Tab-separated table of C-alpha atoms in Angstrom:
chain	number	residue	atom	x	y	z
X	1	MET	CA	0.035	0.025	0.464
X	2	GLU	CA	2.881	2.218	0.748
X	3	THR	CA	3.760	1.830	-2.203
X	4	LEU	CA	1.210	2.364	-4.065
X	5	VAL	CA	0.321	5.148	-2.574
X	6	GLN	CA	3.134	6.905	-4.210
X	7	THR	CA	1.682	7.189	-7.683
X	8	ALA	CA	-1.879	6.789	-7.351
X	9	ALA	CA	-2.843	10.020	-6.907
X	10	PHE	CA	-1.361	10.723	-11.283
X	11	PRO	CA	-4.873	11.851	-12.308
X	12	ILE	CA	-4.751	14.820	-10.101
X	13	ILE	CA	-2.152	16.066	-12.301
X	14	TYR	CA	-4.689	15.944	-15.573
X	15	ILE	CA	-5.802	18.839	-14.201
X	16	PRO	CA	-2.591	21.148	-14.886
X	17	LEU	CA	-2.125	19.253	-17.725
X	18	LEU	CA	-5.430	20.823	-18.997
X	19	LEU	CA	-5.109	23.943	-18.116
X	20	LEU	CA	-1.723	24.610	-19.553
X	21	PRO	CA	-2.024	26.695	-22.933
X	22	SER	CA	-2.230	24.237	-26.202
X	23	SER	CA	1.016	24.024	-28.639
X	24	SER	CA	1.061	22.604	-31.968
X	25	GLU	CA	5.324	21.461	-31.438
X	26	SER	CA	4.981	17.765	-31.530
X	27	SER	CA	7.845	15.217	-30.186
X	28	SER	CA	10.250	14.543	-32.531
X	29	CYS	CA	10.250	10.533	-31.485
X	30	SER	CA	6.891	7.841	-32.776
X	31	LEU	CA	4.012	6.633	-30.514
X	32	LYS	CA	6.038	3.470	-29.955
X	33	THR	CA	8.951	4.881	-29.103
X	34	MET	CA	6.927	6.737	-26.206
X	35	VAL	CA	4.978	4.358	-24.948
X	36	LEU	CA	8.891	2.346	-24.144
X	37	ILE	CA	9.946	4.810	-22.040
X	38	TYR	CA	6.802	5.143	-19.933
X	39	VAL	CA	6.759	2.203	-19.835
X	40	LEU	CA	10.891	1.108	-18.434
X	41	LEU	CA	11.166	4.009	-16.479
X	42	GLY	CA	7.297	2.960	-14.740
X	43	VAL	CA	8.468	-0.508	-13.488
X	44	ILE	CA	11.586	1.408	-12.411
X	45	VAL	CA	9.873	4.074	-10.421
X	46	ALA	CA	7.506	0.812	-9.365
X	47	GLY	CA	11.132	-1.136	-7.944
X	48	ASP	CA	12.018	2.134	-6.676
X	49	ASN	CA	8.779	2.794	-4.454
X	50	MET	CA	8.636	-0.655	-3.229
X	51	LEU	CA	12.141	-0.384	-1.797
X	52	TYR	CA	11.871	2.732	-0.641
X	53	SER	CA	8.970	1.286	1.869
X	54	VAL	CA	10.481	-1.656	2.220
X	55	GLY	CA	13.387	0.469	3.815
X	56	LEU	CA	11.589	2.522	5.843
X	57	LEU	CA	9.999	-0.172	7.305
X	58	TYR	CA	13.046	-1.259	8.964
X	59	LEU	CA	13.780	1.139	9.772
X	60	SER	CA	14.028	4.417	11.885
X	61	ALA	CA	13.391	8.170	10.263
X	62	SER	CA	16.785	9.178	10.508
X	63	THR	CA	18.631	6.076	9.718
X	64	TYR	CA	16.540	6.261	6.630
X	65	SER	CA	17.120	9.611	5.403
X	66	LEU	CA	20.774	9.738	6.074
X	67	ILE	CA	21.334	6.761	4.489
X	68	CYS	CA	19.476	8.496	1.646
X	69	ALA	CA	21.513	11.004	1.496
X	70	THR	CA	23.682	8.363	-0.841
X	71	GLN	CA	21.513	9.452	-3.713
X	72	LEU	CA	23.387	12.678	-4.062
X	73	ALA	CA	26.656	10.205	-4.992
X	74	PHE	CA	24.771	7.892	-7.183
X	75	SER	CA	23.878	10.755	-8.640
X	76	ALA	CA	26.724	12.309	-9.539
X	77	VAL	CA	28.132	9.048	-11.068
X	78	PHE	CA	25.107	8.103	-13.127
X	79	SER	CA	25.630	11.886	-14.811
X	80	TYR	CA	29.276	11.262	-15.434
X	81	PHE	CA	28.528	8.627	-17.163
X	82	ILE	CA	24.912	8.917	-18.998
X	83	ASN	CA	24.704	13.391	-18.633
X	84	ALA	CA	27.660	14.252	-19.487
X	85	GLN	CA	28.090	15.774	-16.181
X	86	LYS	CA	31.462	17.655	-15.191
X	87	PHE	CA	33.390	15.551	-12.360
X	88	THR	CA	34.532	18.552	-10.763
X	89	SER	CA	36.607	18.820	-7.339
X	90	LEU	CA	33.875	19.707	-4.526
X	91	ILE	CA	31.352	17.516	-6.748
X	92	LEU	CA	34.021	13.856	-5.826
X	93	ASN	CA	34.171	16.148	-2.596
X	94	SER	CA	30.417	15.188	-1.655
X	95	VAL	CA	30.102	11.751	-3.285
X	96	VAL	CA	32.737	10.762	-0.311
X	97	LEU	CA	30.816	13.110	2.434
X	98	LEU	CA	28.563	11.411	1.696
X	99	SER	CA	29.242	8.054	1.183
X	100	PHE	CA	31.551	7.381	4.506
X	101	SER	CA	28.387	9.655	6.076
X	102	ALA	CA	26.201	5.971	4.504
X	103	THR	CA	29.445	3.557	6.460
X	104	LEU	CA	29.041	5.201	9.504
X	105	ILE	CA	25.279	4.185	9.534
X	106	ALA	CA	26.213	0.608	7.864
X	107	LEU	CA	28.129	0.344	11.317
X	108	ASN	CA	26.597	1.324	13.670
X	109	ASP	CA	25.279	-1.520	15.167
X	110	ASN	CA	20.864	-2.000	15.588
X	111	ALA	CA	20.111	0.517	18.825
X	112	ASP	CA	18.304	3.018	17.120
X	113	ALA	CA	16.053	-0.149	14.807
X	114	PRO	CA	12.365	0.832	15.364
X	115	SER	CA	10.694	-1.790	18.104
X	116	GLY	CA	10.114	-5.511	17.240
X	117	VAL	CA	12.776	-5.185	14.220
X	118	SER	CA	15.785	-8.045	13.598
X	119	ARG	CA	19.377	-7.691	12.930
X	120	SER	CA	18.521	-9.483	9.189
X	121	LYS	CA	15.536	-7.078	8.508
X	122	TYR	CA	18.000	-4.279	9.953
X	123	ILE	CA	20.369	-4.862	6.826
X	124	VAL	CA	18.317	-5.830	4.658
X	125	GLY	CA	16.121	-2.245	5.650
X	126	PHE	CA	19.346	-0.810	4.878
X	127	VAL	CA	20.254	-2.596	1.720
X	128	CYS	CA	16.912	-2.230	0.018
X	129	THR	CA	17.587	1.860	1.300
X	130	LEU	CA	20.515	2.032	-0.705
X	131	ALA	CA	19.582	-0.647	-3.722
X	132	ALA	CA	16.098	2.586	-4.316
X	133	SER	CA	19.384	5.457	-4.000
X	134	ALA	CA	21.318	3.968	-6.264
X	135	LEU	CA	17.892	2.777	-8.865
X	136	TYR	CA	16.846	6.303	-7.859
X	137	SER	CA	19.551	8.413	-9.152
X	138	LEU	CA	19.514	5.905	-12.013
X	139	LEU	CA	15.730	6.984	-12.867
X	140	LEU	CA	16.406	10.893	-12.768
X	141	SER	CA	19.431	10.282	-15.046
X	142	LEU	CA	16.875	8.739	-17.740
X	143	MET	CA	14.917	11.226	-17.818
X	144	GLN	CA	16.941	13.631	-18.365
X	145	PHE	CA	18.938	11.675	-21.197
X	146	SER	CA	15.329	11.128	-22.764
X	147	PHE	CA	14.000	14.477	-22.402
X	148	GLU	CA	17.303	16.165	-23.741
X	149	LYS	CA	17.909	13.246	-26.653
X	150	VAL	CA	14.101	11.589	-27.064
X	151	LEU	CA	11.196	13.850	-26.585
X	152	GLN	CA	13.095	16.691	-27.236
X	153	LYS	CA	10.110	18.813	-26.256
X	154	GLU	CA	10.275	22.676	-24.888
X	155	THR	CA	7.047	23.309	-23.722
X	156	PHE	CA	6.154	22.199	-19.763
X	157	SER	CA	3.718	20.136	-20.340
X	158	VAL	CA	5.774	17.175	-21.107
X	159	VAL	CA	6.772	16.922	-17.468
X	160	LEU	CA	2.971	16.590	-16.322
X	161	GLU	CA	2.782	13.769	-19.581
X	162	MET	CA	5.959	12.407	-18.235
X	163	GLN	CA	4.915	11.922	-15.017
X	164	ILE	CA	1.390	10.672	-15.581
X	165	TYR	CA	2.336	8.241	-17.222
X	166	THR	CA	5.693	6.696	-15.538
X	167	SER	CA	2.637	7.207	-12.650
X	168	LEU	CA	0.321	5.032	-14.685
X	169	VAL	CA	2.229	1.867	-15.055
X	170	ALA	CA	4.212	1.906	-12.071
X	171	THR	CA	-0.487	1.844	-10.233
X	172	CYS	CA	-0.784	-0.836	-12.474
X	173	VAL	CA	2.232	-2.965	-11.314
X	174	SER	CA	2.405	-1.737	-7.860
X	175	VAL	CA	-1.779	-3.119	-8.269
X	176	ILE	CA	-0.803	-6.543	-9.339
X	177	GLY	CA	1.961	-6.930	-6.528
X	178	LEU	CA	-1.060	-5.931	-4.092
X	179	PHE	CA	-2.980	-8.489	-5.210
X	180	ALA	CA	-0.480	-11.103	-6.056
X	181	SER	CA	1.487	-10.927	-2.249
X	182	GLY	CA	-2.197	-11.066	-0.582
X	183	GLU	CA	-1.571	-8.500	1.169
X	184	TRP	CA	-4.942	-7.066	-0.492
X	185	ARG	CA	-6.764	-9.362	1.812
X	186	THR	CA	-5.426	-7.592	4.684
X	187	LEU	CA	-6.442	-4.251	4.078
X	188	HIS	CA	-9.055	-4.121	6.163
X	189	GLY	CA	-8.086	-5.036	9.559
X	190	GLU	CA	-5.505	-2.441	8.329
X	191	MET	CA	-8.183	0.734	9.033
X	192	ASP	CA	-10.455	-0.517	11.836
X	193	GLY	CA	-7.099	-1.494	13.518
X	194	TYR	CA	-5.657	2.251	12.668
X	195	HIS	CA	-5.847	4.114	16.534
X	196	LYS	CA	-7.470	7.472	15.071
X	197	GLY	CA	-10.008	5.370	12.711
X	198	ARG	CA	-11.412	4.443	9.154
X	199	ALA	CA	-12.138	8.221	7.963
X	200	SER	CA	-8.433	9.081	9.264
X	201	TYR	CA	-7.323	6.298	7.853
X	202	VAL	CA	-8.429	7.703	4.052
X	203	LEU	CA	-8.154	10.755	4.293
X	204	THR	CA	-3.880	9.737	5.482
X	205	LEU	CA	-3.378	8.249	2.411
X	206	VAL	CA	-4.995	10.241	0.471
X	207	GLY	CA	-2.996	13.038	1.638
X	208	ILE	CA	0.405	10.773	0.925
X	209	ALA	CA	-0.897	10.121	-2.980
X	210	VAL	CA	-1.549	14.190	-3.435
X	211	THR	CA	1.577	15.123	-1.545
X	212	TRP	CA	3.677	12.864	-3.649
X	213	GLN	CA	2.143	14.057	-6.533
X	214	VAL	CA	3.093	17.711	-5.849
X	215	CYS	CA	7.078	16.836	-4.631
X	216	SER	CA	7.248	14.339	-8.137
X	217	VAL	CA	6.163	17.470	-11.069
X	218	GLY	CA	8.545	18.908	-8.989
X	219	VAL	CA	11.595	16.456	-9.166
X	220	VAL	CA	10.914	15.637	-13.013
X	221	GLY	CA	9.935	19.950	-13.561
X	222	LEU	CA	13.582	20.789	-12.318
X	223	ILE	CA	15.581	18.036	-14.531
X	224	PHE	CA	13.557	19.121	-17.583
X	225	LEU	CA	14.356	22.890	-16.283
X	226	VAL	CA	17.881	22.145	-14.924
X	227	SER	CA	19.447	19.106	-14.836
X	228	SER	CA	19.242	15.101	-12.443
X	229	LEU	CA	21.666	15.971	-10.701
X	230	PHE	CA	20.537	19.845	-9.639
X	231	SER	CA	16.780	18.305	-8.786
X	232	ASN	CA	18.544	15.539	-6.577
X	233	VAL	CA	20.331	18.397	-4.935
X	234	ILE	CA	17.004	20.325	-4.097
X	235	SER	CA	16.040	17.019	-3.061
X	236	THR	CA	18.113	15.797	-0.464
X	237	LEU	CA	18.055	18.929	0.720
X	238	SER	CA	14.945	17.647	3.639
X	239	LEU	CA	16.670	15.015	4.433
X	240	ALA	CA	19.807	17.360	6.757
X	241	VAL	CA	16.370	18.297	8.603
X	242	THR	CA	14.368	14.921	8.862
X	243	PRO	CA	16.076	12.866	11.229
X	244	LEU	CA	15.404	16.844	13.636
X	245	ALA	CA	11.845	16.240	12.985
X	246	ALA	CA	12.320	12.071	13.344
X	247	LEU	CA	13.160	13.243	16.887
X	248	ALA	CA	10.801	15.796	17.173
X	249	VAL	CA	7.585	13.747	15.303
X	250	PHE	CA	8.658	9.660	16.729
X	251	ARG	CA	10.863	10.339	19.373
X	252	ASP	CA	14.042	8.996	17.059
X	253	LYS	CA	17.151	8.295	18.855
X	254	MET	CA	19.273	10.462	17.517
X	255	SER	CA	23.039	8.960	18.945
X	256	GLY	CA	26.274	10.590	18.520
X	257	ILE	CA	27.214	8.137	15.294
X	258	LYS	CA	24.122	9.859	13.911
X	259	VAL	CA	23.986	13.246	14.830
X	260	LEU	CA	28.007	12.566	13.247
X	261	ALA	CA	26.855	11.374	9.920
X	262	MET	CA	24.093	13.777	9.880
X	263	LEU	CA	26.945	16.678	9.732
X	264	ILE	CA	28.714	14.831	6.570
X	265	ALA	CA	25.894	14.414	4.554
X	266	LEU	CA	25.241	18.517	5.255
X	267	TRP	CA	29.037	19.039	4.373
X	268	GLY	CA	29.053	16.569	1.622
X	269	PHE	CA	24.773	18.929	-0.035
X	270	ALA	CA	26.967	22.239	0.757
X	271	SER	CA	29.918	21.233	-1.716
X	272	TYR	CA	26.957	20.612	-3.993
X	273	VAL	CA	25.282	23.812	-3.219
X	274	GLN	CA	28.590	25.501	-4.022
X	275	GLN	CA	29.886	23.991	-7.528
X	276	ASN	CA	26.015	24.753	-8.395
X	277	HIS	CA	27.119	28.382	-7.556
X	278	LEU	CA	29.793	28.556	-9.675
X	279	ASP	CA	28.711	27.022	-12.438
X	280	ASP	CA	25.798	30.062	-12.486
X	281	LEU	CA	28.642	32.723	-12.020
X	282	LYS	CA	30.841	31.203	-14.841
X	283	LEU	CA	27.305	31.098	-16.505
X	284	ARG	CA	26.361	34.667	-15.929
X	285	ARG	CA	30.411	36.068	-16.883
X	286	ALA	CA	29.691	34.732	-19.631
X	287	ARG	CA	26.556	35.846	-21.496
X	288	LYS	CA	27.733	39.289	-19.703
X	289	GLN	CA	30.888	38.424	-22.540
X	290	ALA	CA	29.004	37.471	-25.089
X	291	HIS	CA	26.632	40.789	-24.726
X	292	ALA	CA	29.306	42.780	-24.506
X	293	SER	CA	30.816	41.035	-27.746
X	294	ARG	CA	27.808	41.588	-29.463
X	295	VAL	CA	28.013	45.376	-28.871
X	296	ASP	CA	30.868	46.536	-29.613
X	297	PRO	CA	32.868	44.785	-32.086
X	298	PRO	CA	36.267	44.686	-32.203
X	299	CYS	CA	37.219	46.330	-35.307
């Protein structure tokens, strides 16, 4: 169910899609290619959501968020090979720091695992979350590649279409998994056992589903407008705050190792921000020089 709600609210994206002004621009790729792209990315989305859900099931919220920070390191690697992203010293520094942050969590014992979670399940949660972070980074790079090399449309509607059709595929895969696993039989008891009642249970799922769609449109939109790497940087910004929120809301334990891992993750994130700032300054200088050369051409 946790996997399903991450994509099930995709029909609401049709509202902004219909409100956007219609465009006569058409994609250069064939319908068969577009369907193949949406199906492939949709299946990856479903698998990634499942891995994240398993990880969150066996890990505390703070530990989970810190491991998710490794997605920036994976994103740097995939962006380099798939999107020709430059690998600067600051990005390399961030990769090392974020990897070290995740290693600290992995070497820590399971004292901060949720109640009733065994050591083996804790390891499963860690591995699934780490794999989900890698798959998520690959997904973002593949989306950027699709926008730039295959779909090649300039209107923002392509972002909404990407979100709608990949979510449609992912939702179908999740529904099949829900029935194939037999977990659908437990939904009635889960609803009855929810401590705030059935109505609150349904409203919670609806709120999660809608929020995921808003978040996903923002993520995909940043890929379209900037890059998959920048989108991942913005997505990771919340991970630095999540351990503190988990401490306040869920009373998660904040051990010394976890604090150190969070600080290292923040340092790694700051390296990405600094690199983005330097790239922006370089771009502005190039634009000013180009403008000056047009205004004052050489004799």
